[in-house]
Phi, psi and omega in degrees: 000128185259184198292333171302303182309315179279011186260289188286319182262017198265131174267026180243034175308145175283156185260177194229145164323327196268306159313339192255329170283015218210283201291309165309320161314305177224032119335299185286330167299332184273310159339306213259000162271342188104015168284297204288080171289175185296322175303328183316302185291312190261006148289324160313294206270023111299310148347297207287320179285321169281359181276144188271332150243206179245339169298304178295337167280335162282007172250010170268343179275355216270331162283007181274139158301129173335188155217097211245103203292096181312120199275150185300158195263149212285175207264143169262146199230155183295163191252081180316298195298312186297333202268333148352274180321336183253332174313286217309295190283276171249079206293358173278317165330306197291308204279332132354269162322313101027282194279300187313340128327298167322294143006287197246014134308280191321316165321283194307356167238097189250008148332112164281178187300297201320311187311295186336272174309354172262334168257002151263327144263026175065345173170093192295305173337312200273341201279121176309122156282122181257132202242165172211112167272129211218153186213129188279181170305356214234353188109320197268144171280108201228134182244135168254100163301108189257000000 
């Protein structure tokens, strides 16, 4: 076994600031679910800065549940071939399929339009309004808002 090999499997690897900030992190996390009480929290996370390896950061975590991210849920996307196949075979079927698709987009975005436009050009309320007057051949005087 050479000196590498025994460096990755030796379990008294030194923790790094960044590892100690990480085990504080959700130290505090388990606190703001409620694991934790406060004194709890801030021995641990005195712990956790005095600790010297990683193994000692893992035993402050070792009665804690993991936190197993839960994945998101998959997107649905309309079904080209199906929604074809239903043009072909029924189109209220089709249009059906169709809204109700439309349908559960909106949930997963429930952003309104208005939101859209303030956030591509900034705060519709501060954006100045213009009117543009224009008068046809005929006389009549007709107003625009830009």
């Amino acid at each position: 076994m050479n000196d590498s090999e025994e460096h990755i499997t030796s379990p008294a690897l030194r923790a790094s600031d960044a590892e100690r900030d990480q085990v504080e992190a959700q130290l505090q996390h388990h606190y703001a679910v409620g694991r934790l009480t406060l004194p709890e929290l801030e021995e641990r996370v005195v712990a956790a800065y005095e600790a010297r390896t990683r193994e000692q950061l893992h035993a402050l975590l070792r009665d804690l549940p993991s936190e197993v991210e839960v994945p998101a849920s998959p997107i649905r996307v309309i079904d080209s071939r199906l929604l074809i196949v239903l043009l072909c075979v029924s189109p209220p079927a089709a249009l059906v399929y169709w809204l109700i698709s439309q349908r559960s987009v909106r949930r997963r975005d429930p952003r309104p339009q208005a939101l859209e436009g303030a956030r591509e050009g900034g705060d519709l309320s501060q954006r100045p309004l213009t009117a543009r007057v224009t008068s046809g051949r005929d006389g009549m005087v007709s107003r625009r808002v830009v």
